[in-house]
Structures are given as structure tokens and as C-alpha cells.
Short mmCIF file of C-alpha atoms in Angstrom, two decimals:
data_model
loop_
_atom_site.label_atom_id
_atom_site.label_comp_id
_atom_site.label_asym_id
_atom_site.label_seq_id
_atom_site.Cartn_x
_atom_site.Cartn_y
_atom_site.Cartn_z
CA MET A 1 0.00 0.00 0.00
CA ALA A 2 2.67 2.43 0.99
CA ALA A 3 4.70 1.75 -2.12
CA THR A 4 1.93 2.63 -4.51
CA ASP A 5 0.66 5.61 -2.64
CA ASN A 6 2.79 8.57 -3.53
CA THR A 7 1.24 10.75 -0.90
CA THR A 8 2.09 8.36 1.95
CA SER A 9 4.71 10.67 3.36
CA GLU A 10 2.12 13.35 3.70
CA ALA A 11 -0.36 10.99 5.40
CA ASP A 12 2.29 9.74 7.79
CA VAL A 13 2.93 13.18 9.18
CA PRO A 14 1.04 13.39 12.47
CA MET A 15 -1.96 15.32 11.36
CA ALA A 16 -3.24 18.12 13.44
CA LEU A 17 -6.11 18.90 11.15
CA ILE A 18 -8.79 19.91 13.57
CA ILE A 19 -12.32 20.58 12.45
CA ARG A 20 -15.46 21.64 14.23
CA ARG A 21 -17.48 18.48 14.10
CA HIS A 22 -20.44 18.80 16.46
CA GLY A 23 -22.55 21.91 16.70
CA LEU A 24 -23.56 23.38 20.05
CA VAL A 25 -27.10 21.98 19.89
CA THR A 26 -25.80 18.50 19.08
CA ARG A 27 -23.41 18.55 22.02
CA LEU A 28 -25.91 20.00 24.45
CA THR A 29 -28.72 17.63 23.49
CA HIS A 30 -26.30 14.68 23.53
CA TRP A 31 -25.38 15.18 27.17
CA LEU A 32 -28.87 16.09 28.33
CA TRP A 33 -30.12 12.92 26.67
CA ALA A 34 -27.33 10.91 28.29
CA LEU A 35 -28.37 12.25 31.69
CA ALA A 36 -32.08 11.68 31.06
CA LEU A 37 -31.62 8.18 29.64
CA PHE A 38 -29.43 7.13 32.56
CA PHE A 39 -32.19 7.96 35.05
CA LEU A 40 -34.98 6.79 32.76
CA LEU A 41 -33.39 3.35 32.46
CA LEU A 42 -32.72 2.84 36.16
CA SER A 43 -36.06 4.26 37.34
CA GLY A 44 -37.79 2.29 34.59
CA LEU A 45 -36.33 -0.95 35.92
CA GLN A 46 -37.54 0.13 39.38
CA ILE A 47 -41.06 0.55 37.97
CA PHE A 48 -40.85 -2.78 36.14
CA ASN A 49 -39.96 -4.47 39.44
CA ALA A 50 -43.40 -3.55 40.84
CA HIS A 51 -44.95 -6.04 38.43
CA PRO A 52 -42.17 -7.93 36.66
CA SER A 53 -44.27 -9.50 33.93
CA LEU A 54 -44.96 -8.49 30.34
CA TYR A 55 -48.02 -9.37 28.28
CA LEU A 56 -49.57 -8.91 24.85
CA GLY A 57 -52.95 -7.19 24.41
CA GLN A 58 -55.02 -4.76 26.47
CA GLN A 59 -54.85 -6.58 29.78
CA SER A 60 -52.65 -8.79 31.92
CA GLY A 61 -53.68 -12.43 31.86
CA PHE A 62 -54.17 -13.69 35.41
CA ASP A 63 -56.76 -16.35 34.53
CA PHE A 64 -55.40 -16.90 31.02
CA ASP A 65 -51.94 -16.81 29.52
CA ASN A 66 -50.83 -13.91 27.33
CA GLY A 67 -47.48 -13.43 29.05
CA VAL A 68 -44.21 -13.08 27.15
CA LEU A 69 -41.72 -12.44 29.94
CA SER A 70 -41.74 -12.74 33.69
CA ILE A 71 -39.08 -12.63 36.36
CA SER A 72 -39.79 -14.31 39.69
CA ALA A 73 -38.28 -15.98 42.72
CA LEU A 74 -39.27 -19.63 43.13
CA ARG A 75 -38.67 -21.97 46.06
CA THR A 76 -37.25 -25.29 44.97
CA GLU A 77 -38.05 -28.63 46.63
CA ASP A 78 -34.92 -28.50 48.78
CA GLY A 79 -35.92 -25.11 50.19
CA ASP A 80 -33.53 -23.05 48.09
CA VAL A 81 -34.93 -19.92 46.42
CA ARG A 82 -33.93 -19.48 42.78
CA GLY A 83 -34.40 -16.54 40.45
CA VAL A 84 -36.28 -17.66 37.37
CA THR A 85 -36.70 -15.65 34.17
CA THR A 86 -39.40 -17.02 31.89
CA LEU A 87 -39.22 -15.90 28.26
CA LEU A 88 -41.96 -17.12 25.91
CA GLY A 89 -42.67 -20.10 28.15
CA GLN A 90 -39.03 -21.09 28.50
CA GLY A 91 -37.63 -20.81 32.03
CA PHE A 92 -34.02 -19.82 32.77
CA ASP A 93 -32.25 -19.89 36.12
CA THR A 94 -31.00 -16.33 36.60
CA THR A 95 -30.20 -16.50 40.32
CA GLY A 96 -27.74 -13.80 41.33
CA ILE A 97 -28.99 -11.19 38.91
CA PHE A 98 -32.68 -11.53 37.92
CA GLY A 99 -35.26 -12.69 40.48
CA VAL A 100 -32.88 -13.33 43.34
CA SER A 101 -29.83 -11.13 43.89
CA GLY A 102 -27.68 -9.42 46.49
CA PRO A 103 -25.18 -10.82 49.00
CA LEU A 104 -25.71 -14.47 49.97
CA ASP A 105 -26.56 -13.64 53.58
CA ARG A 106 -29.05 -10.92 52.58
CA ARG A 107 -30.75 -12.18 49.44
CA ALA A 108 -33.24 -9.82 47.83
CA TYR A 109 -36.20 -11.26 45.96
CA ARG A 110 -36.68 -8.74 43.20
CA ALA A 111 -36.67 -8.83 39.41
CA PHE A 112 -33.81 -6.42 38.69
CA PRO A 113 -31.04 -6.18 41.30
CA ALA A 114 -30.48 -3.16 43.55
CA TRP A 115 -27.51 -1.94 41.52
CA LEU A 116 -29.72 -1.57 38.43
CA THR A 117 -32.51 0.50 39.97
CA VAL A 118 -33.07 4.03 41.27
CA PRO A 119 -33.57 4.12 44.17
CA SER A 120 -31.65 0.95 45.02
CA TYR A 121 -34.40 -0.28 47.38
CA GLN A 122 -37.92 -1.14 46.27
CA ASP A 123 -39.81 2.17 45.95
CA LEU A 124 -42.29 2.45 43.10
CA ALA A 125 -43.42 5.98 44.08
CA THR A 126 -39.91 7.43 43.84
CA GLY A 127 -39.18 5.42 40.70
CA ARG A 128 -42.21 7.03 39.06
CA VAL A 129 -41.30 10.54 40.25
CA VAL A 130 -37.78 10.17 38.80
CA HIS A 131 -39.02 8.52 35.59
CA PHE A 132 -41.61 11.15 34.72
CA PHE A 133 -39.33 14.08 35.48
CA PHE A 134 -36.67 12.76 33.14
CA ALA A 135 -39.29 11.71 30.60
CA TRP A 136 -40.28 15.38 30.35
CA LEU A 137 -36.62 16.39 30.03
CA PHE A 138 -36.07 13.70 27.39
CA ALA A 139 -39.09 14.88 25.37
CA ALA A 140 -38.15 18.57 25.65
CA VAL A 141 -34.62 17.80 24.42
CA PHE A 142 -36.11 15.81 21.54
CA VAL A 143 -38.23 18.78 20.46
CA VAL A 144 -35.20 21.11 20.60
CA TRP A 145 -33.00 18.63 18.72
CA MET A 146 -35.59 17.90 16.04
CA GLY A 147 -36.35 21.58 15.49
CA ALA A 148 -32.70 22.60 15.32
CA SER A 149 -31.71 19.63 13.15
CA MET A 150 -34.38 20.36 10.61
CA VAL A 151 -33.49 24.04 10.48
CA ASN A 152 -29.68 23.73 10.39
CA GLY A 153 -29.59 20.73 8.07
CA HIS A 154 -28.04 18.32 10.62
CA LEU A 155 -30.85 15.86 10.03
CA ARG A 156 -30.53 15.81 6.23
CA ARG A 157 -26.74 16.11 6.12
CA ASP A 158 -25.66 13.80 8.95
CA ILE A 159 -28.52 11.51 9.97
CA LEU A 160 -30.70 10.51 7.05
CA PRO A 161 -28.78 7.91 4.97
CA THR A 162 -28.45 8.76 1.27
CA GLY A 163 -28.66 6.25 -1.57
CA ALA A 164 -24.87 6.21 -1.73
CA ASP A 165 -24.72 5.50 2.01
CA LEU A 166 -27.02 2.52 1.61
CA ARG A 167 -25.11 1.19 -1.40
CA GLY A 168 -21.89 1.55 0.54
CA LEU A 169 -23.31 -0.28 3.53
CA PRO A 170 -21.64 -3.69 2.86
CA ARG A 171 -18.28 -1.92 2.52
CA SER A 172 -18.97 0.01 5.71
CA VAL A 173 -19.79 -3.21 7.59
CA ILE A 174 -16.58 -4.86 6.40
CA ASN A 175 -14.55 -1.81 7.40
CA HIS A 176 -16.03 -1.88 10.89
CA LEU A 177 -15.40 -5.61 11.27
CA GLN A 178 -11.76 -5.01 10.36
CA PHE A 179 -11.55 -2.12 12.81
CA ARG A 180 -10.93 0.35 10.02
CA PHE A 181 -12.75 3.45 11.11
CA ASP A 182 -13.11 6.68 9.22
CA HIS A 183 -12.21 9.79 11.04
CA GLY A 184 -13.85 12.06 8.57
CA ARG A 185 -16.09 15.03 8.99
CA SER A 186 -19.26 13.13 8.12
CA TYR A 187 -20.77 9.85 9.29
CA ASN A 188 -20.47 6.66 7.27
CA GLY A 189 -23.54 4.68 6.22
CA LEU A 190 -23.57 2.41 9.24
CA GLN A 191 -23.28 5.36 11.63
CA LYS A 192 -26.07 7.25 9.88
CA LEU A 193 -28.30 4.20 9.96
CA SER A 194 -27.65 3.62 13.68
CA TYR A 195 -28.28 7.23 14.63
CA ALA A 196 -31.36 7.39 12.39
CA ALA A 197 -32.74 4.25 14.07
CA VAL A 198 -32.13 5.61 17.56
CA LEU A 199 -33.24 9.20 16.96
CA LEU A 200 -36.05 8.73 14.49
CA VAL A 201 -37.42 5.29 15.42
CA PHE A 202 -36.47 4.24 18.96
CA PHE A 203 -36.90 7.63 20.64
CA PRO A 204 -40.38 8.32 19.19
CA LEU A 205 -41.39 4.70 19.79
CA MET A 206 -40.25 4.91 23.40
CA THR A 207 -42.20 8.13 23.92
CA LEU A 208 -45.40 6.85 22.29
CA THR A 209 -45.41 3.47 24.06
CA GLY A 210 -44.74 5.32 27.32
CA LEU A 211 -47.70 7.62 26.69
CA THR A 212 -49.88 4.60 25.85
CA MET A 213 -49.43 3.34 29.40
CA SER A 214 -51.02 6.55 30.68
CA PRO A 215 -54.79 6.14 31.17
CA GLY A 216 -55.18 9.90 30.74
CA MET A 217 -53.40 9.89 27.38
CA ASP A 218 -55.45 6.88 26.23
CA ALA A 219 -58.56 9.00 26.79
CA ALA A 220 -57.02 12.07 25.09
CA TRP A 221 -55.55 10.11 22.17
CA PRO A 222 -57.51 6.84 21.82
CA TRP A 223 -55.45 5.93 18.74
CA LEU A 224 -52.47 5.28 21.02
CA PRO A 225 -53.60 1.89 22.40
CA ASP A 226 -54.98 1.10 18.93
CA ILE A 227 -51.70 1.46 17.05
CA PHE A 228 -49.82 -0.63 19.62
CA ALA A 229 -52.56 -3.29 19.93
CA GLY A 230 -53.26 -2.61 23.58
CA ARG A 231 -51.74 -1.08 26.69
CA GLN A 232 -49.92 -4.23 27.76
CA THR A 233 -48.42 -4.71 24.29
CA ALA A 234 -47.22 -1.10 24.47
CA ARG A 235 -45.61 -1.87 27.83
CA THR A 236 -43.85 -4.88 26.26
CA ILE A 237 -42.64 -2.78 23.29
CA HIS A 238 -41.42 -0.11 25.75
CA PHE A 239 -39.32 -2.80 27.42
CA VAL A 240 -37.96 -4.22 24.14
CA VAL A 241 -36.96 -0.78 22.85
CA MET A 242 -35.24 -0.21 26.21
CA LEU A 243 -33.16 -3.32 25.50
CA LEU A 244 -32.35 -2.05 22.01
CA LEU A 245 -31.25 1.31 23.44
CA VAL A 246 -29.04 -0.46 25.98
CA LEU A 247 -27.52 -2.45 23.11
CA PHE A 248 -26.96 0.77 21.18
CA PHE A 249 -25.33 2.31 24.25
CA ALA A 250 -22.95 -0.64 24.62
CA VAL A 251 -21.89 -0.47 20.96
CA HIS A 252 -21.72 3.33 21.10
CA ILE A 253 -19.36 3.31 24.10
CA PHE A 254 -17.31 0.53 22.57
CA MET A 255 -16.92 2.45 19.32
CA VAL A 256 -15.88 5.61 21.17
CA PHE A 257 -13.06 3.69 22.79
CA ALA A 258 -12.15 1.80 19.64
CA ALA A 259 -12.09 4.95 17.51
CA GLY A 260 -10.05 7.00 19.98
CA PRO A 261 -11.80 8.06 23.18
CA ILE A 262 -9.97 11.38 23.71
CA ASN A 263 -10.69 12.67 20.23
CA GLU A 264 -14.28 11.42 20.28
CA LEU A 265 -15.02 12.78 23.74
CA ARG A 266 -13.42 16.11 22.94
CA SER A 267 -15.53 16.44 19.83
CA MET A 268 -18.71 15.91 21.86
CA ILE A 269 -17.63 18.40 24.54
CA THR A 270 -15.82 21.19 22.68
CA GLY A 271 -16.87 20.28 19.16
CA ARG A 272 -13.24 20.01 18.01
CA TYR A 273 -12.32 16.81 16.21
CA ARG A 274 -9.08 15.64 14.62
CA VAL A 275 -9.65 14.17 11.18
CA ASP A 276 -7.40 11.87 9.12
CA ALA A 277 -5.77 13.61 6.21
CA LYS A 278 -6.72 10.60 4.13
CA SER A 279 -10.40 10.70 4.83
CA GLN A 280 -10.30 14.45 4.50
CA ARG A 281 -8.97 14.05 0.96
CA GLU A 282 -11.59 11.41 0.22
CA GLU A 283 -14.30 13.75 1.38
CA ALA A 284 -12.96 16.54 -0.77
CA GLY A 285 -12.91 14.19 -3.76
CA ARG A 286 -16.50 13.11 -3.36
CA MET B 1 -1.43 -4.48 9.32
CA SER B 2 0.04 -2.46 12.14
CA ARG B 3 -3.10 -0.38 12.05
CA LEU B 4 -5.15 -3.49 12.72
CA LEU B 5 -2.95 -4.48 15.66
CA ILE B 6 -3.26 -1.10 17.27
CA ASN B 7 -6.95 -1.37 16.98
CA ARG B 8 -6.99 -4.81 18.57
CA ARG B 9 -5.08 -3.30 21.44
CA ARG B 10 -7.58 -0.51 21.54
CA PHE B 11 -10.32 -3.11 21.48
CA LEU B 12 -8.97 -4.74 24.62
CA THR B 13 -8.56 -1.36 26.29
CA ALA B 14 -12.11 -0.46 25.36
CA ALA B 15 -13.45 -3.74 26.69
CA GLY B 16 -11.52 -3.28 29.91
CA VAL B 17 -12.65 0.27 30.46
CA ALA B 18 -16.24 -0.60 29.64
CA ALA B 19 -16.20 -3.50 32.10
CA ALA B 20 -14.67 -1.28 34.77
CA THR B 21 -17.47 1.27 34.49
CA LEU B 22 -20.22 -1.30 35.11
CA PRO B 23 -20.10 -1.30 38.92
CA LEU B 24 -20.43 2.49 38.80
CA VAL B 25 -24.03 1.97 37.83
CA GLY B 26 -24.64 1.01 41.48
CA CYS B 27 -27.53 3.16 42.32
CA ASP B 28 -27.61 3.65 46.05
CA ALA B 29 -25.72 6.87 45.25
CA PHE B 30 -29.05 8.63 44.73
CA ASP B 31 -31.00 7.02 47.57
CA ALA B 32 -30.51 9.73 50.20
CA ILE B 33 -31.23 12.69 47.96
CA LEU B 34 -34.41 11.10 46.59
CA GLN B 35 -35.69 9.80 49.89
CA SER B 36 -35.71 13.03 51.81
CA ARG B 37 -38.64 15.32 51.33
CA GLY B 38 -36.05 17.82 50.23
CA ILE B 39 -35.73 20.20 47.36
CA VAL B 40 -34.50 17.65 44.79
CA ARG B 41 -37.46 15.39 45.42
CA ASP B 42 -39.83 18.37 45.27
CA VAL B 43 -38.39 19.59 41.98
CA LEU B 44 -38.61 16.12 40.42
CA ALA B 45 -42.17 15.65 41.73
CA SER B 46 -43.25 19.00 40.29
CA ALA B 47 -43.24 17.27 36.88
CA ASN B 48 -46.56 15.78 38.00
CA ASP B 49 -48.15 19.27 38.00
CA LEU B 50 -46.94 19.68 34.43
CA THR B 51 -48.39 16.28 33.47
CA TYR B 52 -51.70 17.23 35.11
CA ARG B 53 -51.92 20.59 33.29
CA VAL B 54 -50.89 19.21 29.91
CA GLN B 55 -53.27 16.26 30.09
CA ARG B 56 -56.10 18.60 31.06
CA LEU B 57 -55.22 20.71 27.99
CA LEU B 58 -55.10 17.69 25.70
CA MET B 59 -58.46 16.24 26.72
CA ASP B 60 -61.87 17.78 26.92
CA ALA B 61 -63.49 17.55 30.33
CA ASP B 62 -65.88 14.89 29.07
CA ARG B 63 -63.47 12.94 26.86
CA LEU B 64 -64.13 9.26 27.59
CA ALA B 65 -61.61 6.59 28.46
CA PRO B 66 -61.69 3.72 25.93
CA GLU B 67 -64.55 1.28 26.45
CA PHE B 68 -64.57 -2.37 25.45
CA GLY B 69 -66.97 -5.14 24.47
CA GLU B 70 -68.29 -8.10 26.48
CA SER B 71 -65.80 -10.39 24.71
CA ASP B 72 -62.94 -8.41 26.24
CA ILE B 73 -63.98 -9.51 29.74
CA ARG B 74 -61.73 -12.56 29.93
CA GLN B 75 -61.25 -12.89 33.69
CA GLY B 76 -62.53 -11.66 37.03
CA GLN B 77 -61.45 -8.22 38.21
CA ARG B 78 -58.19 -8.73 40.06
CA PRO B 79 -58.60 -7.49 43.65
CA ASN B 80 -55.74 -5.38 44.98
CA GLY B 81 -54.95 -3.38 48.12
CA SER B 82 -57.47 -4.05 50.90
CA THR B 83 -59.63 -7.06 50.07
CA ASP B 84 -61.30 -7.79 53.40
CA PRO B 85 -61.73 -4.80 55.74
CA THR B 86 -61.75 -5.62 59.45
CA ASP B 87 -63.16 -2.34 60.74
CA PRO B 88 -65.96 -3.26 63.23
CA GLN B 89 -68.39 -0.76 61.72
CA TYR B 90 -67.81 -2.26 58.29
CA ILE B 91 -68.21 -5.84 59.54
CA ALA B 92 -71.50 -4.91 61.22
CA LEU B 93 -72.80 -3.48 57.93
CA GLN B 94 -71.51 -6.46 55.97
CA GLN B 95 -73.32 -8.91 58.29
CA GLN B 96 -76.63 -7.24 57.36
CA ASP B 97 -75.77 -7.32 53.69
CA PHE B 98 -75.26 -3.54 53.75
CA SER B 99 -79.00 -2.90 54.29
CA GLU B 100 -78.09 -0.31 56.94
CA TYR B 101 -75.41 1.28 54.77
CA ARG B 102 -75.64 5.02 54.22
CA LEU B 103 -73.39 7.06 51.99
CA ALA B 104 -72.99 10.55 53.42
CA ILE B 105 -72.31 13.46 51.06
CA ALA B 106 -71.11 16.42 53.08
CA GLY B 107 -68.82 19.43 52.99
CA LEU B 108 -69.29 22.30 50.56
CA VAL B 109 -72.80 21.35 49.44
CA GLU B 110 -76.12 23.15 49.83
CA LYS B 111 -77.97 19.97 50.77
CA PRO B 112 -75.98 17.25 52.60
CA LEU B 113 -77.24 13.78 51.71
CA SER B 114 -77.38 10.37 53.30
CA LEU B 115 -78.20 7.72 50.70
CA THR B 116 -79.03 4.03 51.10
CA LEU B 117 -77.89 1.47 48.51
CA THR B 118 -81.48 1.20 47.27
CA GLU B 119 -81.66 4.93 46.76
CA LEU B 120 -78.35 4.89 44.89
CA ARG B 121 -79.52 1.98 42.71
CA ASN B 122 -82.75 3.87 41.89
CA MET B 123 -80.81 6.83 40.57
CA PRO B 124 -79.83 6.95 36.87
CA SER B 125 -77.14 4.34 36.27
CA ARG B 126 -74.26 3.87 33.88
CA THR B 127 -72.64 0.58 32.83
CA GLN B 128 -69.18 0.64 31.25
CA ILE B 129 -66.61 -1.97 30.25
CA THR B 130 -63.26 -0.37 30.95
CA ARG B 131 -59.63 -1.19 31.53
CA HIS B 132 -58.40 -0.91 35.10
CA ASP B 133 -54.74 0.15 35.13
CA CYS B 134 -52.82 -0.49 38.31
CA VAL B 135 -49.87 1.73 39.24
CA GLU B 136 -47.84 -1.49 39.43
CA GLY B 137 -48.22 -1.92 35.69
CA TRP B 138 -50.93 -4.52 35.12
CA SER B 139 -54.33 -4.03 33.50
CA CYS B 140 -57.67 -5.83 33.76
CA VAL B 141 -60.89 -5.30 31.74
CA ALA B 142 -64.21 -5.46 33.63
CA LYS B 143 -67.80 -4.21 33.49
CA TRP B 144 -68.78 -1.67 36.11
CA THR B 145 -72.28 -0.45 36.98
CA GLY B 146 -73.09 2.49 39.20
CA VAL B 147 -74.55 5.93 39.58
CA PRO B 148 -72.60 8.79 38.01
CA LEU B 149 -71.04 10.87 40.77
CA SER B 150 -72.22 14.00 38.93
CA LYS B 151 -75.87 13.02 39.60
CA VAL B 152 -75.17 12.72 43.31
CA LEU B 153 -73.27 16.01 43.35
CA ASP B 154 -76.09 17.74 41.45
CA GLU B 155 -78.60 16.53 43.98
CA ALA B 156 -76.43 17.79 46.84
CA ARG B 157 -75.78 21.07 44.97
CA VAL B 158 -72.05 21.82 45.13
CA LYS B 159 -71.11 25.27 46.45
CA PRO B 160 -69.09 27.59 44.17
CA ASP B 161 -65.89 27.51 46.23
CA ALA B 162 -65.62 23.70 46.01
CA ARG B 163 -62.60 22.32 44.17
CA TYR B 164 -62.13 18.68 45.16
CA VAL B 165 -64.09 15.61 46.14
CA VAL B 166 -62.62 13.53 48.98
CA PHE B 167 -63.55 9.85 49.39
CA HIS B 168 -63.47 8.45 52.91
CA CYS B 169 -63.24 4.68 53.22
CA PHE B 170 -63.84 1.87 55.71
CA ASP B 171 -60.61 0.01 55.02
CA ARG B 172 -57.64 0.80 57.21
CA MET B 173 -54.08 0.55 55.89
CA ASN B 174 -51.35 -0.75 58.15
CA LEU B 175 -48.37 1.54 58.50
CA GLY B 176 -46.31 -0.70 60.76
CA LEU B 177 -45.15 0.99 63.95
CA SER B 178 -47.22 4.11 63.38
CA GLY B 179 -50.42 2.05 63.48
CA SER B 180 -53.08 2.17 60.79
CA VAL B 181 -54.92 4.91 58.94
CA ALA B 182 -58.16 4.92 56.99
CA TYR B 183 -57.80 4.85 53.21
CA TYR B 184 -58.85 8.07 51.54
CA GLU B 185 -58.55 9.60 48.10
CA SER B 186 -59.41 12.79 46.25
CA ILE B 187 -60.03 14.00 42.71
CA ASP B 188 -60.74 17.38 41.18
CA LEU B 189 -64.26 18.43 40.14
CA ILE B 190 -63.49 17.85 36.46
CA ASP B 191 -62.91 14.15 37.10
CA ALA B 192 -65.71 14.08 39.69
CA ARG B 193 -68.18 15.32 37.06
CA HIS B 194 -66.77 13.14 34.25
CA PRO B 195 -69.49 10.92 32.71
CA GLN B 196 -67.53 7.71 33.47
CA THR B 197 -66.88 8.62 37.10
CA ILE B 198 -69.41 6.41 38.84
CA LEU B 199 -70.08 5.14 42.32
CA ALA B 200 -70.05 1.48 41.35
CA TYR B 201 -72.23 -1.11 43.08
CA GLY B 202 -72.04 -3.73 40.32
CA LEU B 203 -69.15 -5.67 38.78
CA ASN B 204 -69.48 -7.90 35.72
CA GLY B 205 -73.27 -8.04 36.09
CA LYS B 206 -73.26 -8.99 39.80
CA PRO B 207 -73.30 -7.01 43.04
CA LEU B 208 -69.85 -5.61 43.81
CA PRO B 209 -67.92 -8.29 45.81
CA VAL B 210 -66.23 -7.43 49.10
CA ALA B 211 -62.78 -8.06 47.58
CA ASN B 212 -63.48 -5.34 45.00
CA GLY B 213 -64.86 -2.73 47.41
CA ALA B 214 -68.45 -3.61 48.42
CA PRO B 215 -70.85 -2.03 48.84
CA LEU B 216 -69.63 1.00 46.89
CA ARG B 217 -66.42 2.08 45.19
CA VAL B 218 -65.57 4.90 42.85
CA ARG B 219 -64.40 4.48 39.25
CA VAL B 220 -62.16 7.25 37.84
CA GLU B 221 -61.43 5.78 34.43
CA ARG B 222 -58.81 8.28 33.24
CA GLN B 223 -56.57 7.63 36.23
CA LEU B 224 -54.79 4.69 37.87
CA GLY B 225 -56.34 2.19 40.26
CA TYR B 226 -55.20 3.76 43.51
CA LYS B 227 -57.44 6.79 42.85
CA MET B 228 -60.52 4.52 42.74
CA ALA B 229 -61.25 4.24 46.43
CA LYS B 230 -63.07 1.10 47.64
CA TYR B 231 -65.40 0.60 50.64
CA LEU B 232 -66.69 4.18 50.48
CA SER B 233 -68.08 5.47 53.75
CA SER B 234 -68.62 9.11 52.87
CA ILE B 235 -67.89 11.77 50.30
CA GLU B 236 -66.77 15.24 51.25
CA VAL B 237 -66.70 18.22 48.91
CA VAL B 238 -63.85 20.56 49.83
CA SER B 239 -61.85 23.57 48.68
CA GLU B 240 -58.45 22.27 49.75
CA LEU B 241 -56.79 18.98 50.60
CA SER B 242 -54.23 20.04 53.20
CA THR B 243 -56.44 19.16 56.17
CA PHE B 244 -56.68 15.44 55.31
CA GLY B 245 -54.09 12.84 56.28
CA ARG B 246 -50.65 14.30 55.74
CA GLY B 247 -52.10 16.78 53.32
CA ASN B 248 -51.24 15.23 49.97
CA GLY B 249 -54.75 14.23 48.95
CA GLY B 250 -54.71 10.47 49.49
CA PHE B 251 -53.32 7.51 51.37
CA TRP B 252 -50.74 6.62 48.70
CA GLU B 253 -50.03 10.28 47.98
CA ASP B 254 -49.04 10.68 51.63
CA LEU B 255 -46.49 7.91 51.00
CA GLY B 256 -44.94 9.70 48.02
CA TYR B 257 -47.17 8.75 45.08
CA ASP B 258 -48.35 11.44 42.66
CA TRP B 259 -51.73 13.02 43.34
CA TYR B 260 -52.56 13.16 39.64
CA ALA B 261 -52.52 9.56 38.45
CA GLY B 262 -53.50 10.01 34.82
CA ILE B 263 -50.03 8.72 34.02
#
């Protein structure tokens, strides 16, 4: 590669080409969302613990079975209490984390363990207070982000994948698998697709399924339980999208570290981002 | 190739750092600040006022909660909270099949009332198949029959300075060392006059069972289950809630739950 590339010497020079990558609104909304989502997740798991079962349809089947997931503590024949997670009728022993958790001499019988909930002890009232406060913050930030991104072109330029992005997707996947990351000004196809999924699908879906669980909103907007096929289905979707957001978070954090945590973090705090000379040239040539 | 190696090293670093941050999630860090009735808790809880205002803006006063068909009644109504009150006065009434029961309507009304079950049953009635949503997260569809609270309030003639309706109940809730207190709840006059807000004496075509609040419970279909007080003993029309219980408008509210439970 080096032998055929007559500009190698130039690329090998430590590049200090710094650009302004993230606008103020992007940075501000990013961190407010991070704060809100942190508390939404942990208070949400607290709320889930009050009735750790998920169903499909309008109601919860007590005399019939429409359950899809439940987490419980069950006493075995020899007197031991095991945490059991039942997914689509299939039971899994999850003692230590789901159902039964905590130190061996002070076992807690709860769906999600203390270290995954706010507050750490069982307190549905406080979980709800925290959840709804940050739900409002989350929604307000979404309105600001959406408005700004439509006005300043962020949405069209950086988030919505173009035809070329989609055609380049296989290449982008291979690059990622080989740990070859662009450090260009703009997002690659895979990045755009991930951010579009989170911002334009998961976030609205999370908000709408959350609203569907509100009996007041179901009266105000009766189409809510209709589009999600019932309040309990909406609750299940809310939970599944939570899992998808946690998965996104894990990949997101991993990629920050893999792509250079200092540079990435700096770009999301100050906006300044060091780009590769190579990708800079590629961008210019596009 | 060297580029790939560096990135594998980075991969391991990333994995290590990510794993190291996991225990930081440990959430007892926020316990103290949330527990106290301090400023942080108050600020967070003020979001409930916003929810209340916005939901009132989004729905007309008479906008109905969704109603369902007979085929949606697939199970009995799940009893929750108190299911068998032990108050002596209640047991005495129960032993006579509630024939001596009187519902008192008092407070800011021109004409205080004392109604028997027969009188309540002879008033105009409403039957509705609705979804009961518990604050815990579960739902149950059932058919409720009762007299609209608005009819009772009209007969008692509510005074102009009235703002809330307080429900007093026979069931007592155990608070451990501090003894027990009677369950109570409150709603605003908009919900009190809502067409689906009924004093229910029938469930799924039968008289209301004791487990579900016999002889009379309230249905507030645009809010969660804990607002729908069971075992009603009297109704009081008031201008403020601060004089009841610990002043938050209901038994669960006094323990930190939101007063407006439309969410």
C-alpha cells in the first residue's frame, strides 16, 4: 500500500487537522439525553420491578396466559430460592442477577437487582417521580434537537442515509469488522443508519409506548392503544426498545473507545475533532 | 497491518474500560437525595403538576376513556390493596348485607345527603366496560355499573368555592409501627363530574364483591387504580386537601405517590 501511494509521506505526518465536528445543539442535546436516559433506564427498571411480567394485548392475563416475559423468585423442593426468568414459556435460572440477587446472607427477591434501579431499594413511588421528570426532560430535548436539526440541516446532512450510504453499507460493515474506522467530517452509512434508528425510530417509539401506558393519554388520544394493539403490548414494546437502546449504548461506548476516546469525547464536549488527512482528501474528492 | 494491531489493542482497552465502568451503575448513590422530602425530590415531583396541566389541555373535560366489548372480559377483576376490611363498623354493615349502609355526602354542598344502597340503585345508572390500570403496571378489563357521581353532586348542589371531592373509606391501611390509617382519596371536580366517574355497586353483572370494594367504590377511568377508592363510607366536597391525612390528597399520595394519576 505504501509503495503505490505517492502521498504516503504526507499521510504519515502526524496530522493536526482539527475541524469543528459537532454543533452546540448537538453537544448540548447529547449530554442532556445521556443524563435523562441514565435515570430513565434505572427508574424504569424500578417501575418494572413492581410487576415484573410483560403481556400482549389490552390486559394482563391472570386467569389466562398472554405473558411473554416474567421474572420471579421460586422456592425449589430443597428449600432453596432461585431466580427464574421465563421468556416465551421457557424458564431460565437467573439466580444472582434476575429474580434473586444481592449478598448471599441478605438475598433480595426482586426482578432487577439493587444496583440496576433508582432508588436501590424497592420504591415504586420514587421510581415514578424520577421517571416522569426525566421523561419530560427527554421529550423537551427531543423537540429542541428535532427543530434545530431540521433548520440547520443536521438531520438531512448527517442523519438521514443517502442512496450512496445505503449502497456503501456492505463496505462500511466490512470496514467496521476489520476495525478500520473513518475519522472524517461526516458519518459513514452504518453510523447514519444507527443514529437514524435511535433518533427517528427508537426515541419516538419509546415516547409513544410510554404515553400509551397513561390512562389519561389513552382518553385524550384513543389511537395510542390502537396502534400498539393494547396497553400491555405497548408496555412490552417499551421494554424491548429499552433493551435495544441499551444495546446501542454498549456499541456506542465501545466504538468511542475503539475509535479513539480522547478525540471522540473532545468532539462531543468542545466540538473540536481531529480528522485523518486521508479521509479528508476522500471527502474533498466526493 | 500495524493499524489493525493497534486497533486490537484498543479493542482490549475499550473492553476493559467498559467493564470497569459497570459497577459504577450502582444506584444507592441517589437514595438519600431522593428519599428526603427535600428540594431535589420536590423539583422532580413538580413534573406531576406539568403532566396534570398538559393532560387537562389535551383532553376535553368529558373525553371518555376507551370502552370495550363483552368479549374483552376474559377474567374476574383482580382485587388489589385491601380485600377484606376488618373495621368493626364495616363488619357490622356487611353482616346485614349492607342494608343499613348510608353514603354521606357532606362538605361544601347546599344539601348534605345520606343515601341508602337502594336509593343509589334507583338513581340513573351507567354501565361501562373499561380497563383498570394499576400503578404497578398490570391491566384488567371489567364491566362496572353504578350511579354517576355528577348526579349525586347535582342533587347535593355543590357550592361555588368547592374544588375537590374527597372519598373516605372503611378500610384501614397498616403503616407498621405508626399504626393504621383509613384509606382516603381525592379527585378534582373535572374528574368528579366526568361521565364515566361512577359510584359502582355492580361488577361484571353482579353485586360488587367485598374483595373489589363492596358495597360501593368509585371508578375514575382516566386515572390509575389507587385513585378509585373502595369501601366508600362518605364523600366530602372541599376547597383544599391540606387538612386530610398528611395533606397530599390520598393515602398513597401521603407515601410519596403522585396526586394526579392520569399517568
